[in-house]
Amino acid sequence: MQPVGWSLVKAETHFPYVPGYLAFREVPALKEAWSRLTTKPDVLVVDGHGVAHPRRLGIATHFGVETGQPSMGCAKKLLTGKYNEPGLLVGDHSPIMAGAEQIGYAFRSKSKTAPVFVSPGHLLGMENSLQIIRQCIGKYRIPEPTRLAHELVNRFRRGELPEGMTYGTFTL
DNA sequence: GCGACAG
DNA sequence: ATCTTGTCGC
């Protein structure tokens, strides 16, 4: 739970936002930022779905396949599939089903708060995605990796970051 | 034909 | 996602 590096990029979009095709809009910029990231993480948690996608190819899976990077998805809303409401306590979870196939988990990242939806992306499985997101729980609904990344990119967009601070590494 | 629909 | 006004529980 300790940040070790970051990479921020400003890029033009060349594809509209269409549910089910998010990767075609955001992966280009994501890869650009990824290329400038000196210290790659063991697992990338993407803001979106992994295999919990109509064709099992959400942005986390798409990016993972194109880069060979282990990844998983953690989305704020369901895209496809059905699930029963998990328990109300942090850590409670229930499977997201597409017919008889499990494609992810509805996970309670904060007690009495709407769950987040996690699923494997690339090079890791269903249980792995659950174990990993469990270790990313902080004080808020959004798991720390995604929450901290959003906080940083928002400061970047508002021009609140010092010049030459678009990427770097923290020393631990 | 109708509803659902990541960011 | 963005914008905007008000409300709710801890």
PDB file of C-alpha atoms (C1' of nucleotides) in Angstrom:
ATOM      1  CA  MET A   1       0.000   0.000   0.000  1.00  0.00           C
ATOM      2  CA  GLN A   2       2.970   2.281  -0.585  1.00  0.00           C
ATOM      3  CA  PRO A   3       3.174   4.135  -3.964  1.00  0.00           C
ATOM      4  CA  VAL A   4       6.453   3.465  -5.780  1.00  0.00           C
ATOM      5  CA  GLY A   5       5.974   5.422  -9.013  1.00  0.00           C
ATOM      6  CA  TRP A   6       3.637   7.216 -11.417  1.00  0.00           C
ATOM      7  CA  SER A   7       3.266   8.242 -15.058  1.00  0.00           C
ATOM      8  CA  LEU A   8       0.859  10.875 -16.361  1.00  0.00           C
ATOM      9  CA  VAL A   9      -0.024  11.483 -20.005  1.00  0.00           C
ATOM     10  CA  LYS A  10      -2.222  13.939 -21.913  1.00  0.00           C
ATOM     11  CA  ALA A  11      -3.464  12.521 -25.222  1.00  0.00           C
ATOM     12  CA  GLU A  12      -6.118  12.971 -27.884  1.00  0.00           C
ATOM     13  CA  THR A  13      -8.875  10.361 -28.154  1.00  0.00           C
ATOM     14  CA  HIS A  14      -9.498   8.724 -31.535  1.00  0.00           C
ATOM     15  CA  PHE A  15     -12.517   6.628 -30.658  1.00  0.00           C
ATOM     16  CA  PRO A  16     -15.831   7.459 -28.942  1.00  0.00           C
ATOM     17  CA  TYR A  17     -16.927   5.972 -25.662  1.00  0.00           C
ATOM     18  CA  VAL A  18     -19.076   2.958 -26.515  1.00  0.00           C
ATOM     19  CA  PRO A  19     -20.014   0.449 -23.788  1.00  0.00           C
ATOM     20  CA  GLY A  20     -18.133  -2.736 -24.585  1.00  0.00           C
ATOM     21  CA  TYR A  21     -15.396  -0.956 -26.560  1.00  0.00           C
ATOM     22  CA  LEU A  22     -13.750   1.158 -23.858  1.00  0.00           C
ATOM     23  CA  ALA A  23     -10.301  -0.294 -24.597  1.00  0.00           C
ATOM     24  CA  PHE A  24     -10.287   1.125 -28.126  1.00  0.00           C
ATOM     25  CA  ARG A  25     -10.679   4.583 -26.630  1.00  0.00           C
ATOM     26  CA  GLU A  26      -8.377   4.387 -23.621  1.00  0.00           C
ATOM     27  CA  VAL A  27      -5.680   1.773 -24.227  1.00  0.00           C
ATOM     28  CA  PRO A  28      -3.614   3.994 -26.578  1.00  0.00           C
ATOM     29  CA  ALA A  29      -3.062   6.643 -23.884  1.00  0.00           C
ATOM     30  CA  LEU A  30      -2.662   3.938 -21.266  1.00  0.00           C
ATOM     31  CA  LYS A  31       0.151   2.324 -23.264  1.00  0.00           C
ATOM     32  CA  GLU A  32       1.854   5.685 -23.690  1.00  0.00           C
ATOM     33  CA  ALA A  33       1.849   6.263 -19.947  1.00  0.00           C
ATOM     34  CA  TRP A  34       2.887   2.648 -19.385  1.00  0.00           C
ATOM     35  CA  SER A  35       5.930   3.010 -21.642  1.00  0.00           C
ATOM     36  CA  ARG A  36       7.210   5.890 -19.528  1.00  0.00           C
ATOM     37  CA  LEU A  37       6.649   4.056 -16.269  1.00  0.00           C
ATOM     38  CA  THR A  38      10.082   2.912 -15.137  1.00  0.00           C
ATOM     39  CA  THR A  39       9.007   0.537 -12.379  1.00  0.00           C
ATOM     40  CA  LYS A  40       6.251  -1.778 -13.626  1.00  0.00           C
ATOM     41  CA  PRO A  41       3.893  -3.258 -11.011  1.00  0.00           C
ATOM     42  CA  ASP A  42       3.545  -7.035 -10.616  1.00  0.00           C
ATOM     43  CA  VAL A  43      -0.191  -6.652 -11.296  1.00  0.00           C
ATOM     44  CA  LEU A  44      -1.998  -3.732 -12.911  1.00  0.00           C
ATOM     45  CA  VAL A  45      -5.432  -2.860 -11.516  1.00  0.00           C
ATOM     46  CA  VAL A  46      -7.356  -1.151 -14.322  1.00  0.00           C
ATOM     47  CA  ASP A  47     -10.348   1.154 -13.788  1.00  0.00           C
ATOM     48  CA  GLY A  48     -12.845  -0.917 -15.782  1.00  0.00           C
ATOM     49  CA  HIS A  49     -13.587  -4.620 -16.275  1.00  0.00           C
ATOM     50  CA  GLY A  50     -11.419  -7.606 -17.067  1.00  0.00           C
ATOM     51  CA  VAL A  51     -13.268 -10.720 -18.248  1.00  0.00           C
ATOM     52  CA  ALA A  52     -16.567  -9.463 -16.810  1.00  0.00           C
ATOM     53  CA  HIS A  53     -17.295  -8.259 -20.333  1.00  0.00           C
ATOM     54  CA  PRO A  54     -19.768  -9.382 -23.041  1.00  0.00           C
ATOM     55  CA  ARG A  55     -16.930 -11.050 -24.983  1.00  0.00           C
ATOM     56  CA  ARG A  56     -14.666 -11.569 -21.908  1.00  0.00           C
ATOM     57  CA  LEU A  57     -12.369  -8.857 -23.234  1.00  0.00           C
ATOM     58  CA  GLY A  58     -12.702  -5.782 -21.060  1.00  0.00           C
ATOM     59  CA  ILE A  59     -10.041  -3.056 -21.020  1.00  0.00           C
ATOM     60  CA  ALA A  60      -7.976  -4.823 -18.331  1.00  0.00           C
ATOM     61  CA  THR A  61      -7.824  -7.996 -20.435  1.00  0.00           C
ATOM     62  CA  HIS A  62      -7.234  -6.110 -23.686  1.00  0.00           C
ATOM     63  CA  PHE A  63      -4.331  -4.144 -22.216  1.00  0.00           C
ATOM     64  CA  GLY A  64      -2.875  -7.242 -20.560  1.00  0.00           C
ATOM     65  CA  VAL A  65      -2.907  -9.250 -23.782  1.00  0.00           C
ATOM     66  CA  GLU A  66      -1.288  -6.442 -25.798  1.00  0.00           C
ATOM     67  CA  THR A  67       1.487  -5.895 -23.263  1.00  0.00           C
ATOM     68  CA  GLY A  68       1.932  -9.273 -21.592  1.00  0.00           C
ATOM     69  CA  GLN A  69       1.276  -7.577 -18.267  1.00  0.00           C
ATOM     70  CA  PRO A  70      -0.638  -9.425 -15.513  1.00  0.00           C
ATOM     71  CA  SER A  71      -3.801  -7.388 -14.935  1.00  0.00           C
ATOM     72  CA  MET A  72      -7.266  -7.327 -13.411  1.00  0.00           C
ATOM     73  CA  GLY A  73     -10.257  -5.048 -13.621  1.00  0.00           C
ATOM     74  CA  CYS A  74     -11.934  -3.118 -10.817  1.00  0.00           C
ATOM     75  CA  ALA A  75     -15.026  -1.213 -11.984  1.00  0.00           C
ATOM     76  CA  LYS A  76     -17.510   1.002 -10.184  1.00  0.00           C
ATOM     77  CA  LYS A  77     -20.484  -0.245 -12.194  1.00  0.00           C
ATOM     78  CA  LEU A  78     -21.541  -3.561 -13.687  1.00  0.00           C
ATOM     79  CA  LEU A  79     -21.345  -3.879 -17.468  1.00  0.00           C
ATOM     80  CA  THR A  80     -22.736  -7.366 -17.974  1.00  0.00           C
ATOM     81  CA  GLY A  81     -23.781 -10.364 -15.891  1.00  0.00           C
ATOM     82  CA  LYS A  82     -25.915 -10.879 -12.788  1.00  0.00           C
ATOM     83  CA  TYR A  83     -25.102 -11.019  -9.091  1.00  0.00           C
ATOM     84  CA  ASN A  84     -26.820 -11.293  -5.746  1.00  0.00           C
ATOM     85  CA  GLU A  85     -26.168  -8.414  -3.349  1.00  0.00           C
ATOM     86  CA  PRO A  86     -23.178  -9.414  -1.178  1.00  0.00           C
ATOM     87  CA  GLY A  87     -23.181  -9.018   2.628  1.00  0.00           C
ATOM     88  CA  LEU A  88     -22.979  -5.439   3.907  1.00  0.00           C
ATOM     89  CA  LEU A  89     -19.634  -5.742   5.629  1.00  0.00           C
ATOM     90  CA  VAL A  90     -16.281  -4.863   4.104  1.00  0.00           C
ATOM     91  CA  GLY A  91     -14.801  -7.945   2.460  1.00  0.00           C
ATOM     92  CA  ASP A  92     -18.161  -9.560   1.702  1.00  0.00           C
ATOM     93  CA  HIS A  93     -18.542 -10.649  -1.896  1.00  0.00           C
ATOM     94  CA  SER A  94     -20.690 -12.631  -4.329  1.00  0.00           C
ATOM     95  CA  PRO A  95     -20.000 -13.990  -7.800  1.00  0.00           C
ATOM     96  CA  ILE A  96     -20.996 -12.175 -10.984  1.00  0.00           C
ATOM     97  CA  MET A  97     -22.554 -14.771 -13.297  1.00  0.00           C
ATOM     98  CA  ALA A  98     -23.021 -14.911 -17.049  1.00  0.00           C
ATOM     99  CA  GLY A  99     -25.350 -17.853 -17.261  1.00  0.00           C
ATOM    100  CA  ALA A 100     -23.511 -20.691 -15.463  1.00  0.00           C
ATOM    101  CA  GLU A 101     -20.098 -19.092 -15.923  1.00  0.00           C
ATOM    102  CA  GLN A 102     -18.581 -16.930 -13.203  1.00  0.00           C
ATOM    103  CA  ILE A 103     -16.933 -13.843 -14.688  1.00  0.00           C
ATOM    104  CA  GLY A 104     -16.073 -11.831 -11.580  1.00  0.00           C
ATOM    105  CA  TYR A 105     -17.055 -10.721  -8.087  1.00  0.00           C
ATOM    106  CA  ALA A 106     -19.200  -7.969  -6.601  1.00  0.00           C
ATOM    107  CA  PHE A 107     -16.940  -6.932  -3.746  1.00  0.00           C
ATOM    108  CA  ARG A 108     -17.798  -4.813  -0.689  1.00  0.00           C
ATOM    109  CA  SER A 109     -14.776  -2.534  -0.408  1.00  0.00           C
ATOM    110  CA  LYS A 110     -16.423  -0.499   2.355  1.00  0.00           C
ATOM    111  CA  SER A 111     -19.207  -1.479   4.773  1.00  0.00           C
ATOM    112  CA  LYS A 112     -22.751  -0.451   3.856  1.00  0.00           C
ATOM    113  CA  THR A 113     -21.558   1.084   0.598  1.00  0.00           C
ATOM    114  CA  ALA A 114     -22.140   0.051  -3.007  1.00  0.00           C
ATOM    115  CA  PRO A 115     -19.781  -2.766  -4.073  1.00  0.00           C
ATOM    116  CA  VAL A 116     -17.077  -2.543  -6.735  1.00  0.00           C
ATOM    117  CA  PHE A 117     -16.823  -5.177  -9.478  1.00  0.00           C
ATOM    118  CA  VAL A 118     -13.611  -7.112  -9.891  1.00  0.00           C
ATOM    119  CA  SER A 119     -12.562  -9.663 -12.494  1.00  0.00           C
ATOM    120  CA  PRO A 120      -9.377 -11.258 -13.846  1.00  0.00           C
ATOM    121  CA  GLY A 121      -7.732  -9.390 -16.677  1.00  0.00           C
ATOM    122  CA  HIS A 122      -4.705 -11.307 -17.942  1.00  0.00           C
ATOM    123  CA  LEU A 123      -2.338 -13.929 -16.466  1.00  0.00           C
ATOM    124  CA  LEU A 124      -4.234 -14.298 -13.208  1.00  0.00           C
ATOM    125  CA  GLY A 125      -7.448 -15.982 -12.156  1.00  0.00           C
ATOM    126  CA  MET A 126     -10.738 -15.431 -10.385  1.00  0.00           C
ATOM    127  CA  GLU A 127      -9.439 -16.131  -6.863  1.00  0.00           C
ATOM    128  CA  ASN A 128      -6.293 -14.109  -7.537  1.00  0.00           C
ATOM    129  CA  SER A 129      -8.301 -11.025  -8.447  1.00  0.00           C
ATOM    130  CA  LEU A 130     -10.218 -11.322  -5.191  1.00  0.00           C
ATOM    131  CA  GLN A 131      -7.079 -11.826  -3.090  1.00  0.00           C
ATOM    132  CA  ILE A 132      -5.405  -8.836  -4.686  1.00  0.00           C
ATOM    133  CA  ILE A 133      -8.285  -6.407  -4.315  1.00  0.00           C
ATOM    134  CA  ARG A 134      -8.598  -7.474  -0.681  1.00  0.00           C
ATOM    135  CA  GLN A 135      -5.122  -6.132  -0.018  1.00  0.00           C
ATOM    136  CA  CYS A 136      -5.977  -2.830  -1.677  1.00  0.00           C
ATOM    137  CA  ILE A 137      -8.705  -1.789   0.729  1.00  0.00           C
ATOM    138  CA  GLY A 138      -8.264   1.532   2.403  1.00  0.00           C
ATOM    139  CA  LYS A 139     -10.632   3.930   4.091  1.00  0.00           C
ATOM    140  CA  TYR A 140     -12.795   4.565   1.033  1.00  0.00           C
ATOM    141  CA  ARG A 141     -15.014   2.667  -1.394  1.00  0.00           C
ATOM    142  CA  ILE A 142     -12.536   2.881  -4.260  1.00  0.00           C
ATOM    143  CA  PRO A 143      -9.502   0.643  -3.686  1.00  0.00           C
ATOM    144  CA  GLU A 144      -6.272   2.575  -3.104  1.00  0.00           C
ATOM    145  CA  PRO A 145      -4.520   1.958  -6.461  1.00  0.00           C
ATOM    146  CA  THR A 146      -7.439   3.386  -8.433  1.00  0.00           C
ATOM    147  CA  ARG A 147      -8.261   6.083  -5.898  1.00  0.00           C
ATOM    148  CA  LEU A 148      -4.723   7.427  -5.664  1.00  0.00           C
ATOM    149  CA  ALA A 149      -4.273   7.300  -9.450  1.00  0.00           C
ATOM    150  CA  HIS A 150      -7.458   9.313  -9.938  1.00  0.00           C
ATOM    151  CA  GLU A 151      -6.501  11.842  -7.323  1.00  0.00           C
ATOM    152  CA  LEU A 152      -3.135  12.361  -9.020  1.00  0.00           C
ATOM    153  CA  VAL A 153      -4.469  12.594 -12.571  1.00  0.00           C
ATOM    154  CA  ASN A 154      -7.111  15.086 -11.462  1.00  0.00           C
ATOM    155  CA  ARG A 155      -4.421  17.352  -9.987  1.00  0.00           C
ATOM    156  CA  PHE A 156      -2.529  16.930 -13.265  1.00  0.00           C
ATOM    157  CA  ARG A 157      -5.576  17.939 -15.314  1.00  0.00           C
ATOM    158  CA  ARG A 158      -6.142  21.007 -13.146  1.00  0.00           C
ATOM    159  CA  GLY A 159      -2.515  21.990 -13.600  1.00  0.00           C
ATOM    160  CA  GLU A 160      -1.802  21.691  -9.917  1.00  0.00           C
ATOM    161  CA  LEU A 161       1.376  19.681 -10.342  1.00  0.00           C
ATOM    162  CA  PRO A 162       4.854  21.248 -10.537  1.00  0.00           C
ATOM    163  CA  GLU A 163       6.516  21.231 -13.999  1.00  0.00           C
ATOM    164  CA  GLY A 164       8.377  18.054 -14.896  1.00  0.00           C
ATOM    165  CA  MET A 165       6.299  15.999 -12.523  1.00  0.00           C
ATOM    166  CA  THR A 166       4.535  13.858 -15.145  1.00  0.00           C
ATOM    167  CA  TYR A 167       6.371  10.720 -14.080  1.00  0.00           C
ATOM    168  CA  GLY A 168       8.764   9.533 -11.442  1.00  0.00           C
ATOM    169  CA  THR A 169       9.644   7.027  -8.767  1.00  0.00           C
ATOM    170  CA  PHE A 170       9.402   7.132  -5.026  1.00  0.00           C
ATOM    171  CA  THR A 171      12.302   5.704  -3.051  1.00  0.00           C
ATOM    172  CA  LEU A 172      11.373   3.233  -0.383  1.00  0.00           C
TER     173      LEU A 172
ATOM    174  C1'  DG B   1     -39.490  -5.096 -29.798  1.00  0.00           C
ATOM    175  C1'  DC B   2     -37.474  -3.524 -25.063  1.00  0.00           C
ATOM    176  C1'  DG B   3     -34.118  -2.646 -21.716  1.00  0.00           C
ATOM    177  C1'  DA B   4     -29.081  -2.285 -20.426  1.00  0.00           C
ATOM    178  C1'  DC B   5     -25.061   0.032 -21.211  1.00  0.00           C
ATOM    179  C1'  DA B   6     -17.205  -0.048 -17.820  1.00  0.00           C
ATOM    180  C1'  DG B   7     -15.144   5.290 -18.541  1.00  0.00           C
TER     181       DG B   7
ATOM    182  C1'  DA C   1     -17.334  10.774 -17.897  1.00  0.00           C
ATOM    183  C1'  DT C   2     -19.304  15.926 -16.730  1.00  0.00           C
ATOM    184  C1'  DC C   3     -22.346  19.339 -14.420  1.00  0.00           C
ATOM    185  C1'  DT C   4     -25.072  20.875 -10.517  1.00  0.00           C
ATOM    186  C1'  DT C   5     -28.204  21.287  -6.036  1.00  0.00           C
ATOM    187  C1'  DG C   6     -29.506  19.272  -2.108  1.00  0.00           C
ATOM    188  C1'  DT C   7     -29.685  15.565   1.387  1.00  0.00           C
ATOM    189  C1'  DC C   8     -28.015  11.686   4.571  1.00  0.00           C
ATOM    190  C1'  DG C   9     -25.420   8.757   7.643  1.00  0.00           C
ATOM    191  C1'  DC C  10     -21.416   8.227  10.455  1.00  0.00           C
TER     192       DC C  10
END
